[in-house]
Each structure stands twice: as structure tokens, then as C-alpha cells.
């Protein structure tokens, strides 16, 4: 009996239809339905969640793995998250599901502009744009703004962090030493895997490599050369290239239109003069061509070739006969 049929039967009997495994999972989500972006750490929802956590209960790896933790496990993942991309999202997914048998509350720390620029260089997005991008990722439960470069014990206790998630490669940028070394020593580190082939630096490199293409693209979309920090000569050159490309596209369009019209004309001609008329014209032309290439042979009893002409006498002999 199909699921729909069993449901209708149960409805007629005024009884509750049996729940499948899929239906059971839908009715018991890990967390509330996503109806709003993740809160910032100073907003009421985040403060309430933090205050309700009994941090005196220490969570071990074994508890998280076995699903025996008596409360939510607070996992922290920090970074810059400039030009938020799929590599960031996959890392946060790994942090959220690092303990699949337990209820994980994922906090994401993001450094502000001043700290980031001093340690790592200028970002494309400012701190508010980066906070806003992260909080709309479905795996994130809370954003910790103005996150520190190195995690102190006071910071861990203030935010009631149980574990810190990051890739296992020592992170020495901005300090010279692995900023997660003491976290690993305390047994609070959980490793994630980097997504190969994608990073913020890689995206910036693509833009720099195809700089002229993107300048022309934005000029065509209405940006001024001043907004793009482009000189007058370069701006005029890009506009000329855009005009040439438009002309090429226009010519290609005209050629394509002509081809379509030609196909339509030929189709109409064949439809009008097709069938018997075309076949008759073809047969007549074929017969004429065959006759021209293969002439009719002579009858079998006729002489082969023409008779050779008689050789005339020389003039001297002709005069002697007349005397």
C-alpha cells in the first residue's frame, strides 16, 4: 500500500498516520527552523543562549563522539572570511557536524578591519560586510565580532567555548608561531579540511589577471572611470574595445539572421516546386548528361570508319596523259 493510500485510510479512521523515518526526522530538527540570520554575540538571543550554558560541565571528545554530552557543545571557528566563498561554507559545515551524534552550537569569530589589516593586509570587504555575509550561512548559530587574533583563556571562558575548529596546518601568519598551539595542548582543537583550489587570495588573483576584462565590463554597466580609478586614456581605450565587440556581435547577428532567412526561402521554394516537378527536372537533366557523355554506337554491319581519299597524281604525270 502506498504512503498516500495509507495516509488517506488513517484519515478516514480518524487516527494518526504512521510516521516514516523521514517524517520523524522532519518533526525533530536539531535546532529551530531558520527564519532569521544568526545573531551577533551582543544581541539578546546570543546573550540568552550563552547565559543558559552551564560551563562548569566540561565536555570531552568522547562525550561529543558518543553523543553523551549533557548540554549543547559550543564549537568556535574563527577567520577573516573576506569574499565569503564555498571554501568558507564547507569549513563551517565541517565545524557544525564535527560531532554528528551531538547538538553543536557553532560560534564564528571574525576579526575587525584594524586587526586584519595590521596582520594580513587590506581586505576587499569591510568588517560589517564580512559579519553580514557570515551570519547568513545556514550552519552558523552566532557571530563573535571583533574576534582576537590569538585565543586567550579569558576569551574562551567568556564565550564558553568547548572546542576550536580549524584546519590542522599550523597557522603562523601575523605572529610567527602557531596561534592554535596552546588550544591543541589543552585538547580543545578539532581539525577541519581545507577546500583545495579555492581561497580569497585565488579569487583576487583571478580579478587581477583579467583586470582589463572587468574594467570593460563595469564601464559597460554604467560605472565611471573615476569610480574604477582608471585614467582617461585607458577609459577611452576600454570604451573603444567595447564598441568593437558590440559591432562584432551585431555582424554575427546579421549573418545568423541572413542564414535563417536563406533556409526559410529555400524551404519555401522546395515546398512550392517540390515533388513531381523537381523529380522530372532531375530525370531530364540526368538523361541529357548521360547522352552527352555516352554517344550512341554505330550499327554492327556498317563500315568501320570512312574511306581514305585517293592519292592524286603528280602534276607532271597529269600533263603527260593529256598529250
PDB file of N, CA and C in Angstrom, residues 170-268:
ATOM      1  N   UNK A 170      49.650  24.334  10.831  1.00  0.00           N
ATOM      2  CA  UNK A 170      49.993  25.423  11.761  1.00  0.00           C
ATOM      3  C   UNK A 170      49.768  26.792  11.137  1.00  0.00           C
ATOM      4  N   UNK A 171      49.049  27.645  11.845  1.00  0.00           N
ATOM      5  CA  UNK A 171      48.710  28.975  11.334  1.00  0.00           C
ATOM      6  C   UNK A 171      49.663  29.979  11.975  1.00  0.00           C
ATOM      7  N   UNK A 172      50.624  30.470  11.180  1.00  0.00           N
ATOM      8  CA  UNK A 172      51.666  31.346  11.714  1.00  0.00           C
ATOM      9  C   UNK A 172      51.597  32.763  11.158  1.00  0.00           C
ATOM     10  N   UNK A 173      50.613  33.065  10.306  1.00  0.00           N
ATOM     11  CA  UNK A 173      50.526  34.393   9.694  1.00  0.00           C
ATOM     12  C   UNK A 173      50.267  35.438  10.782  1.00  0.00           C
ATOM     13  N   UNK A 174      51.066  36.481  10.780  1.00  0.00           N
ATOM     14  CA  UNK A 174      50.856  37.586  11.697  1.00  0.00           C
ATOM     15  C   UNK A 174      51.502  37.429  13.050  1.00  0.00           C
ATOM     16  N   UNK A 175      52.035  36.230  13.370  1.00  0.00           N
ATOM     17  CA  UNK A 175      52.628  36.043  14.696  1.00  0.00           C
ATOM     18  C   UNK A 175      53.948  35.274  14.647  1.00  0.00           C
ATOM     19  N   UNK A 176      54.143  34.455  13.630  1.00  0.00           N
ATOM     20  CA  UNK A 176      55.355  33.648  13.543  1.00  0.00           C
ATOM     21  C   UNK A 176      55.230  32.310  14.222  1.00  0.00           C
ATOM     22  N   UNK A 177      54.279  32.165  15.125  1.00  0.00           N
ATOM     23  CA  UNK A 177      54.036  30.906  15.837  1.00  0.00           C
ATOM     24  C   UNK A 177      52.613  30.436  15.547  1.00  0.00           C
ATOM     25  N   UNK A 178      52.378  29.150  15.718  1.00  0.00           N
ATOM     26  CA  UNK A 178      51.042  28.594  15.525  1.00  0.00           C
ATOM     27  C   UNK A 178      50.106  29.161  16.595  1.00  0.00           C
ATOM     28  N   UNK A 179      49.113  29.940  16.162  1.00  0.00           N
ATOM     29  CA  UNK A 179      48.222  30.590  17.117  1.00  0.00           C
ATOM     30  C   UNK A 179      47.306  29.585  17.820  1.00  0.00           C
ATOM     31  N   UNK A 180      47.232  28.365  17.321  1.00  0.00           N
ATOM     32  CA  UNK A 180      46.375  27.348  17.941  1.00  0.00           C
ATOM     33  C   UNK A 180      47.180  26.328  18.751  1.00  0.00           C
ATOM     34  N   UNK A 181      48.449  26.594  18.966  1.00  0.00           N
ATOM     35  CA  UNK A 181      49.307  25.624  19.663  1.00  0.00           C
ATOM     36  C   UNK A 181      48.792  25.317  21.062  1.00  0.00           C
ATOM     37  N   UNK A 182      48.457  26.338  21.853  1.00  0.00           N
ATOM     38  CA  UNK A 182      48.009  26.082  23.228  1.00  0.00           C
ATOM     39  C   UNK A 182      46.615  25.461  23.254  1.00  0.00           C
ATOM     40  N   UNK A 183      45.796  25.714  22.211  1.00  0.00           N
ATOM     41  CA  UNK A 183      44.477  25.075  22.117  1.00  0.00           C
ATOM     42  C   UNK A 183      44.660  23.579  21.895  1.00  0.00           C
ATOM     43  N   UNK A 184      45.609  23.227  21.052  1.00  0.00           N
ATOM     44  CA  UNK A 184      45.894  21.811  20.793  1.00  0.00           C
ATOM     45  C   UNK A 184      46.436  21.131  22.046  1.00  0.00           C
ATOM     46  N   UNK A 185      47.266  21.853  22.800  1.00  0.00           N
ATOM     47  CA  UNK A 185      47.826  21.274  24.024  1.00  0.00           C
ATOM     48  C   UNK A 185      46.742  20.998  25.061  1.00  0.00           C
ATOM     49  N   UNK A 186      45.710  21.804  25.079  1.00  0.00           N
ATOM     50  CA  UNK A 186      44.613  21.621  26.033  1.00  0.00           C
ATOM     51  C   UNK A 186      43.584  20.584  25.579  1.00  0.00           C
ATOM     52  N   UNK A 187      43.754  20.057  24.395  1.00  0.00           N
ATOM     53  CA  UNK A 187      42.815  19.054  23.892  1.00  0.00           C
ATOM     54  C   UNK A 187      41.486  19.642  23.444  1.00  0.00           C
ATOM     55  N   UNK A 188      41.485  20.926  23.085  1.00  0.00           N
ATOM     56  CA  UNK A 188      40.250  21.596  22.674  1.00  0.00           C
ATOM     57  C   UNK A 188      40.192  21.820  21.166  1.00  0.00           C
ATOM     58  N   UNK A 189      41.118  21.243  20.427  1.00  0.00           N
ATOM     59  CA  UNK A 189      41.202  21.506  18.984  1.00  0.00           C
ATOM     60  C   UNK A 189      40.538  20.374  18.194  1.00  0.00           C
ATOM     61  N   UNK A 190      39.724  20.751  17.205  1.00  0.00           N
ATOM     62  CA  UNK A 190      39.149  19.781  16.265  1.00  0.00           C
ATOM     63  C   UNK A 190      39.523  20.241  14.849  1.00  0.00           C
ATOM     64  N   UNK A 191      40.023  19.315  14.052  1.00  0.00           N
ATOM     65  CA  UNK A 191      40.563  19.674  12.733  1.00  0.00           C
ATOM     66  C   UNK A 191      39.490  19.621  11.651  1.00  0.00           C
ATOM     67  N   UNK A 192      39.565  20.570  10.756  1.00  0.00           N
ATOM     68  CA  UNK A 192      38.735  20.573   9.548  1.00  0.00           C
ATOM     69  C   UNK A 192      39.666  20.481   8.331  1.00  0.00           C
ATOM     70  N   UNK A 193      39.083  20.262   7.169  1.00  0.00           N
ATOM     71  CA  UNK A 193      39.864  20.128   5.940  1.00  0.00           C
ATOM     72  C   UNK A 193      39.631  21.340   5.043  1.00  0.00           C
ATOM     73  N   UNK A 194      40.717  21.851   4.476  1.00  0.00           N
ATOM     74  CA  UNK A 194      40.604  22.959   3.541  1.00  0.00           C
ATOM     75  C   UNK A 194      40.051  22.464   2.196  1.00  0.00           C
ATOM     76  N   UNK A 195      39.357  23.353   1.502  1.00  0.00           N
ATOM     77  CA  UNK A 195      38.880  23.055   0.160  1.00  0.00           C
ATOM     78  C   UNK A 195      39.954  23.484  -0.827  1.00  0.00           C
ATOM     79  N   UNK A 196      40.563  22.520  -1.494  1.00  0.00           N
ATOM     80  CA  UNK A 196      41.653  22.830  -2.407  1.00  0.00           C
ATOM     81  C   UNK A 196      41.132  23.564  -3.637  1.00  0.00           C
ATOM     82  N   UNK A 197      41.937  24.504  -4.109  1.00  0.00           N
ATOM     83  CA  UNK A 197      41.616  25.194  -5.359  1.00  0.00           C
ATOM     84  C   UNK A 197      40.752  26.421  -5.210  1.00  0.00           C
ATOM     85  N   UNK A 198      40.370  26.773  -3.988  1.00  0.00           N
ATOM     86  CA  UNK A 198      39.566  27.974  -3.797  1.00  0.00           C
ATOM     87  C   UNK A 198      40.001  28.669  -2.514  1.00  0.00           C
ATOM     88  N   UNK A 199      40.211  29.967  -2.628  1.00  0.00           N
ATOM     89  CA  UNK A 199      40.570  30.796  -1.477  1.00  0.00           C
ATOM     90  C   UNK A 199      40.321  32.239  -1.861  1.00  0.00           C
ATOM     91  N   UNK A 200      40.304  33.108  -0.866  1.00  0.00           N
ATOM     92  CA  UNK A 200      40.130  34.532  -1.151  1.00  0.00           C
ATOM     93  C   UNK A 200      41.276  35.052  -2.012  1.00  0.00           C
ATOM     94  N   UNK A 201      42.497  34.622  -1.705  1.00  0.00           N
ATOM     95  CA  UNK A 201      43.658  35.054  -2.493  1.00  0.00           C
ATOM     96  C   UNK A 201      43.538  34.595  -3.939  1.00  0.00           C
ATOM     97  N   UNK A 202      42.998  33.409  -4.158  1.00  0.00           N
ATOM     98  CA  UNK A 202      42.826  32.893  -5.515  1.00  0.00           C
ATOM     99  C   UNK A 202      41.808  33.734  -6.286  1.00  0.00           C
ATOM    100  N   UNK A 203      40.721  34.128  -5.629  1.00  0.00           N
ATOM    101  CA  UNK A 203      39.700  34.952  -6.283  1.00  0.00           C
ATOM    102  C   UNK A 203      40.273  36.318  -6.646  1.00  0.00           C
ATOM    103  N   UNK A 204      41.030  36.919  -5.730  1.00  0.00           N
ATOM    104  CA  UNK A 204      41.663  38.207  -6.014  1.00  0.00           C
ATOM    105  C   UNK A 204      42.641  38.074  -7.179  1.00  0.00           C
ATOM    106  N   UNK A 205      43.382  36.971  -7.241  1.00  0.00           N
ATOM    107  CA  UNK A 205      44.330  36.748  -8.340  1.00  0.00           C
ATOM    108  C   UNK A 205      43.613  36.672  -9.681  1.00  0.00           C
ATOM    109  N   UNK A 206      42.452  36.037  -9.708  1.00  0.00           N
ATOM    110  CA  UNK A 206      41.691  35.971 -10.964  1.00  0.00           C
ATOM    111  C   UNK A 206      41.283  37.363 -11.428  1.00  0.00           C
ATOM    112  N   UNK A 207      40.856  38.202 -10.493  1.00  0.00           N
ATOM    113  CA  UNK A 207      40.431  39.557 -10.855  1.00  0.00           C
ATOM    114  C   UNK A 207      41.613  40.362 -11.377  1.00  0.00           C
ATOM    115  N   UNK A 208      42.757  40.254 -10.708  1.00  0.00           N
ATOM    116  CA  UNK A 208      43.952  40.985 -11.159  1.00  0.00           C
ATOM    117  C   UNK A 208      44.396  40.494 -12.528  1.00  0.00           C
ATOM    118  N   UNK A 209      44.356  39.187 -12.754  1.00  0.00           N
ATOM    119  CA  UNK A 209      44.784  38.611 -14.031  1.00  0.00           C
ATOM    120  C   UNK A 209      43.914  39.102 -15.183  1.00  0.00           C
ATOM    121  N   UNK A 210      42.604  39.194 -14.965  1.00  0.00           N
ATOM    122  CA  UNK A 210      41.667  39.623 -16.013  1.00  0.00           C
ATOM    123  C   UNK A 210      41.187  41.045 -15.750  1.00  0.00           C
ATOM    124  N   UNK A 211      42.114  41.894 -15.305  1.00  0.00           N
ATOM    125  CA  UNK A 211      41.767  43.252 -14.888  1.00  0.00           C
ATOM    126  C   UNK A 211      41.051  44.028 -15.994  1.00  0.00           C
ATOM    127  N   UNK A 212      41.614  44.029 -17.218  1.00  0.00           N
ATOM    128  CA  UNK A 212      41.023  44.800 -18.317  1.00  0.00           C
ATOM    129  C   UNK A 212      39.609  44.329 -18.640  1.00  0.00           C
ATOM    130  N   UNK A 213      39.406  43.027 -18.571  1.00  0.00           N
ATOM    131  CA  UNK A 213      38.070  42.482 -18.863  1.00  0.00           C
ATOM    132  C   UNK A 213      37.034  43.008 -17.888  1.00  0.00           C
ATOM    133  N   UNK A 214      37.377  43.038 -16.606  1.00  0.00           N
ATOM    134  CA  UNK A 214      36.425  43.504 -15.606  1.00  0.00           C
ATOM    135  C   UNK A 214      36.240  45.020 -15.648  1.00  0.00           C
ATOM    136  N   UNK A 215      37.303  45.765 -16.033  1.00  0.00           N
ATOM    137  CA  UNK A 215      37.151  47.213 -16.210  1.00  0.00           C
ATOM    138  C   UNK A 215      36.168  47.499 -17.335  1.00  0.00           C
ATOM    139  N   UNK A 216      36.342  46.817 -18.456  1.00  0.00           N
ATOM    140  CA  UNK A 216      35.431  46.997 -19.589  1.00  0.00           C
ATOM    141  C   UNK A 216      34.012  46.583 -19.217  1.00  0.00           C
ATOM    142  N   UNK A 217      33.903  45.515 -18.450  1.00  0.00           N
ATOM    143  CA  UNK A 217      32.583  45.030 -18.018  1.00  0.00           C
ATOM    144  C   UNK A 217      31.858  46.084 -17.192  1.00  0.00           C
ATOM    145  N   UNK A 218      32.558  46.690 -16.238  1.00  0.00           N
ATOM    146  CA  UNK A 218      31.906  47.662 -15.364  1.00  0.00           C
ATOM    147  C   UNK A 218      31.660  48.990 -16.063  1.00  0.00           C
ATOM    148  N   UNK A 219      32.557  49.378 -16.984  1.00  0.00           N
ATOM    149  CA  UNK A 219      32.288  50.577 -17.777  1.00  0.00           C
ATOM    150  C   UNK A 219      31.021  50.395 -18.613  1.00  0.00           C
ATOM    151  N   UNK A 220      30.850  49.196 -19.179  1.00  0.00           N
ATOM    152  CA  UNK A 220      29.662  48.906 -19.979  1.00  0.00           C
ATOM    153  C   UNK A 220      28.399  48.908 -19.131  1.00  0.00           C
ATOM    154  N   UNK A 221      28.555  48.651 -17.832  1.00  0.00           N
ATOM    155  CA  UNK A 221      27.388  48.623 -16.931  1.00  0.00           C
ATOM    156  C   UNK A 221      27.103  49.971 -16.280  1.00  0.00           C
ATOM    157  N   UNK A 222      27.827  51.014 -16.705  1.00  0.00           N
ATOM    158  CA  UNK A 222      27.487  52.351 -16.246  1.00  0.00           C
ATOM    159  C   UNK A 222      28.409  52.958 -15.208  1.00  0.00           C
ATOM    160  N   UNK A 223      29.440  52.221 -14.775  1.00  0.00           N
ATOM    161  CA  UNK A 223      30.384  52.788 -13.820  1.00  0.00           C
ATOM    162  C   UNK A 223      31.280  53.809 -14.534  1.00  0.00           C
ATOM    163  N   UNK A 224      31.639  54.870 -13.830  1.00  0.00           N
ATOM    164  CA  UNK A 224      32.534  55.869 -14.403  1.00  0.00           C
ATOM    165  C   UNK A 224      33.979  55.428 -14.213  1.00  0.00           C
ATOM    166  N   UNK A 225      34.867  56.015 -15.021  1.00  0.00           N
ATOM    167  CA  UNK A 225      36.280  55.664 -14.888  1.00  0.00           C
ATOM    168  C   UNK A 225      36.841  56.134 -13.555  1.00  0.00           C
ATOM    169  N   UNK A 226      36.256  57.211 -12.993  1.00  0.00           N
ATOM    170  CA  UNK A 226      36.700  57.682 -11.679  1.00  0.00           C
ATOM    171  C   UNK A 226      36.377  56.663 -10.597  1.00  0.00           C
ATOM    172  N   UNK A 227      35.214  56.033 -10.690  1.00  0.00           N
ATOM    173  CA  UNK A 227      34.841  55.013  -9.710  1.00  0.00           C
ATOM    174  C   UNK A 227      35.752  53.796  -9.808  1.00  0.00           C
ATOM    175  N   UNK A 228      36.261  53.526 -11.001  1.00  0.00           N
ATOM    176  CA  UNK A 228      37.137  52.376 -11.212  1.00  0.00           C
ATOM    177  C   UNK A 228      38.610  52.748 -11.097  1.00  0.00           C
ATOM    178  N   UNK A 229      38.895  54.031 -10.813  1.00  0.00           N
ATOM    179  CA  UNK A 229      40.281  54.502 -10.687  1.00  0.00           C
ATOM    180  C   UNK A 229      41.075  54.218 -11.959  1.00  0.00           C
ATOM    181  N   UNK A 230      40.471  54.579 -13.097  1.00  0.00           N
ATOM    182  CA  UNK A 230      41.074  54.329 -14.405  1.00  0.00           C
ATOM    183  C   UNK A 230      41.398  55.673 -15.053  1.00  0.00           C
ATOM    184  N   UNK A 231      42.548  55.761 -15.705  1.00  0.00           N
ATOM    185  CA  UNK A 231      42.947  57.001 -16.367  1.00  0.00           C
ATOM    186  C   UNK A 231      42.052  57.291 -17.567  1.00  0.00           C
ATOM    187  N   UNK A 232      42.124  58.531 -18.061  1.00  0.00           N
ATOM    188  CA  UNK A 232      41.290  58.937 -19.190  1.00  0.00           C
ATOM    189  C   UNK A 232      41.601  58.102 -20.429  1.00  0.00           C
ATOM    190  N   UNK A 233      42.891  57.928 -20.741  1.00  0.00           N
ATOM    191  CA  UNK A 233      43.270  57.177 -21.936  1.00  0.00           C
ATOM    192  C   UNK A 233      42.837  55.720 -21.848  1.00  0.00           C
ATOM    193  N   UNK A 234      43.046  55.102 -20.689  1.00  0.00           N
ATOM    194  CA  UNK A 234      42.622  53.709 -20.537  1.00  0.00           C
ATOM    195  C   UNK A 234      41.106  53.586 -20.625  1.00  0.00           C
ATOM    196  N   UNK A 235      40.416  54.552 -20.057  1.00  0.00           N
ATOM    197  CA  UNK A 235      38.963  54.526 -20.126  1.00  0.00           C
ATOM    198  C   UNK A 235      38.460  54.611 -21.555  1.00  0.00           C
ATOM    199  N   UNK A 236      39.077  55.516 -22.370  1.00  0.00           N
ATOM    200  CA  UNK A 236      38.676  55.638 -23.766  1.00  0.00           C
ATOM    201  C   UNK A 236      39.014  54.381 -24.553  1.00  0.00           C
ATOM    202  N   UNK A 237      40.164  53.777 -24.248  1.00  0.00           N
ATOM    203  CA  UNK A 237      40.554  52.533 -24.920  1.00  0.00           C
ATOM    204  C   UNK A 237      39.556  51.417 -24.625  1.00  0.00           C
ATOM    205  N   UNK A 238      39.158  51.303 -23.371  1.00  0.00           N
ATOM    206  CA  UNK A 238      38.196  50.252 -22.997  1.00  0.00           C
ATOM    207  C   UNK A 238      36.844  50.481 -23.657  1.00  0.00           C
ATOM    208  N   UNK A 239      36.416  51.756 -23.725  1.00  0.00           N
ATOM    209  CA  UNK A 239      35.144  52.053 -24.374  1.00  0.00           C
ATOM    210  C   UNK A 239      35.203  51.705 -25.857  1.00  0.00           C
ATOM    211  N   UNK A 240      36.362  51.993 -26.513  1.00  0.00           N
ATOM    212  CA  UNK A 240      36.510  51.652 -27.929  1.00  0.00           C
ATOM    213  C   UNK A 240      36.461  50.147 -28.123  1.00  0.00           C
ATOM    214  N   UNK A 241      37.101  49.407 -27.245  1.00  0.00           N
ATOM    215  CA  UNK A 241      37.066  47.949 -27.342  1.00  0.00           C
ATOM    216  C   UNK A 241      35.649  47.414 -27.160  1.00  0.00           C
ATOM    217  N   UNK A 242      34.904  48.032 -26.253  1.00  0.00           N
ATOM    218  CA  UNK A 242      33.505  47.623 -26.062  1.00  0.00           C
ATOM    219  C   UNK A 242      32.685  47.873 -27.327  1.00  0.00           C
ATOM    220  N   UNK A 243      32.948  49.036 -28.004  1.00  0.00           N
ATOM    221  CA  UNK A 243      32.226  49.337 -29.234  1.00  0.00           C
ATOM    222  C   UNK A 243      32.565  48.337 -30.336  1.00  0.00           C
ATOM    223  N   UNK A 244      33.853  47.975 -30.433  1.00  0.00           N
ATOM    224  CA  UNK A 244      34.266  46.984 -31.427  1.00  0.00           C
ATOM    225  C   UNK A 244      33.591  45.642 -31.162  1.00  0.00           C
ATOM    226  N   UNK A 245      33.516  45.249 -29.900  1.00  0.00           N
ATOM    227  CA  UNK A 245      32.852  43.988 -29.558  1.00  0.00           C
ATOM    228  C   UNK A 245      31.365  44.042 -29.895  1.00  0.00           C
ATOM    229  N   UNK A 246      30.745  45.199 -29.648  1.00  0.00           N
ATOM    230  CA  UNK A 246      29.332  45.346 -29.996  1.00  0.00           C
ATOM    231  C   UNK A 246      29.129  45.208 -31.504  1.00  0.00           C
ATOM    232  N   UNK A 247      30.055  45.827 -32.284  1.00  0.00           N
ATOM    233  CA  UNK A 247      29.960  45.726 -33.741  1.00  0.00           C
ATOM    234  C   UNK A 247      30.121  44.287 -34.205  1.00  0.00           C
ATOM    235  N   UNK A 248      31.078  43.565 -33.607  1.00  0.00           N
ATOM    236  CA  UNK A 248      31.271  42.153 -33.951  1.00  0.00           C
ATOM    237  C   UNK A 248      30.012  41.354 -33.659  1.00  0.00           C
ATOM    238  N   UNK A 249      29.443  41.582 -32.499  1.00  0.00           N
ATOM    239  CA  UNK A 249      28.219  40.859 -32.142  1.00  0.00           C
ATOM    240  C   UNK A 249      27.084  41.195 -33.091  1.00  0.00           C
ATOM    241  N   UNK A 250      27.017  42.472 -33.522  1.00  0.00           N
ATOM    242  CA  UNK A 250      25.956  42.888 -34.437  1.00  0.00           C
ATOM    243  C   UNK A 250      26.118  42.208 -35.792  1.00  0.00           C
ATOM    244  N   UNK A 251      27.378  42.136 -36.291  1.00  0.00           N
ATOM    245  CA  UNK A 251      27.635  41.482 -37.579  1.00  0.00           C
ATOM    246  C   UNK A 251      27.301  39.995 -37.493  1.00  0.00           C
ATOM    247  N   UNK A 252      27.711  39.355 -36.393  1.00  0.00           N
ATOM    248  CA  UNK A 252      27.382  37.939 -36.212  1.00  0.00           C
ATOM    249  C   UNK A 252      25.875  37.727 -36.194  1.00  0.00           C
ATOM    250  N   UNK A 253      25.173  38.659 -35.552  1.00  0.00           N
ATOM    251  CA  UNK A 253      23.715  38.542 -35.506  1.00  0.00           C
ATOM    252  C   UNK A 253      23.086  38.686 -36.883  1.00  0.00           C
ATOM    253  N   UNK A 254      23.626  39.632 -37.673  1.00  0.00           N
ATOM    254  CA  UNK A 254      23.089  39.818 -39.029  1.00  0.00           C
ATOM    255  C   UNK A 254      23.339  38.586 -39.885  1.00  0.00           C
ATOM    256  N   UNK A 255      24.544  38.022 -39.778  1.00  0.00           N
ATOM    257  CA  UNK A 255      24.870  36.814 -40.554  1.00  0.00           C
ATOM    258  C   UNK A 255      23.950  35.657 -40.155  1.00  0.00           C
ATOM    259  N   UNK A 256      23.739  35.510 -38.875  1.00  0.00           N
ATOM    260  CA  UNK A 256      22.852  34.444 -38.404  1.00  0.00           C
ATOM    261  C   UNK A 256      21.436  34.665 -38.915  1.00  0.00           C
ATOM    262  N   UNK A 257      20.987  35.933 -38.925  1.00  0.00           N
ATOM    263  CA  UNK A 257      19.642  36.239 -39.413  1.00  0.00           C
ATOM    264  C   UNK A 257      19.526  35.944 -40.904  1.00  0.00           C
ATOM    265  N   UNK A 258      20.587  36.285 -41.663  1.00  0.00           N
ATOM    266  CA  UNK A 258      20.581  36.006 -43.100  1.00  0.00           C
ATOM    267  C   UNK A 258      20.536  34.504 -43.366  1.00  0.00           C
ATOM    268  N   UNK A 259      21.296  33.744 -42.607  1.00  0.00           N
ATOM    269  CA  UNK A 259      21.285  32.291 -42.762  1.00  0.00           C
ATOM    270  C   UNK A 259      19.902  31.721 -42.500  1.00  0.00           C
ATOM    271  N   UNK A 260      19.254  32.222 -41.466  1.00  0.00           N
ATOM    272  CA  UNK A 260      17.911  31.715 -41.153  1.00  0.00           C
ATOM    273  C   UNK A 260      16.922  32.076 -42.254  1.00  0.00           C
ATOM    274  N   UNK A 261      17.027  33.319 -42.793  1.00  0.00           N
ATOM    275  CA  UNK A 261      16.124  33.722 -43.872  1.00  0.00           C
ATOM    276  C   UNK A 261      16.380  32.903 -45.136  1.00  0.00           C
ATOM    277  N   UNK A 262      17.669  32.607 -45.405  1.00  0.00           N
ATOM    278  CA  UNK A 262      18.000  31.794 -46.574  1.00  0.00           C
ATOM    279  C   UNK A 262      17.423  30.391 -46.448  1.00  0.00           C
ATOM    280  N   UNK A 263      17.550  29.813 -45.267  1.00  0.00           N
ATOM    281  CA  UNK A 263      16.977  28.482 -45.047  1.00  0.00           C
ATOM    282  C   UNK A 263      15.463  28.504 -45.260  1.00  0.00           C
ATOM    283  N   UNK A 264      14.825  29.568 -44.781  1.00  0.00           N
ATOM    284  CA  UNK A 264      13.378  29.672 -44.933  1.00  0.00           C
ATOM    285  C   UNK A 264      12.994  29.814 -46.404  1.00  0.00           C
ATOM    286  N   UNK A 265      13.750  30.619 -47.170  1.00  0.00           N
ATOM    287  CA  UNK A 265      13.458  30.810 -48.597  1.00  0.00           C
ATOM    288  C   UNK A 265      13.629  29.508 -49.368  1.00  0.00           C
ATOM    289  N   UNK A 266      14.711  28.795 -49.091  1.00  0.00           N
ATOM    290  CA  UNK A 266      14.941  27.517 -49.769  1.00  0.00           C
ATOM    291  C   UNK A 266      13.843  26.520 -49.422  1.00  0.00           C
ATOM    292  N   UNK A 267      13.440  26.520 -48.168  1.00  0.00           N
ATOM    293  CA  UNK A 267      12.365  25.620 -47.764  1.00  0.00           C
ATOM    294  C   UNK A 267      11.059  25.941 -48.472  1.00  0.00           C
ATOM    295  N   UNK A 268      10.751  27.230 -48.621  1.00  0.00           N
ATOM    296  CA  UNK A 268       9.527  27.626 -49.333  1.00  0.00           C
ATOM    297  C   UNK A 268       9.587  27.234 -50.810  1.00  0.00           C
TER     298      UNK A 268
END
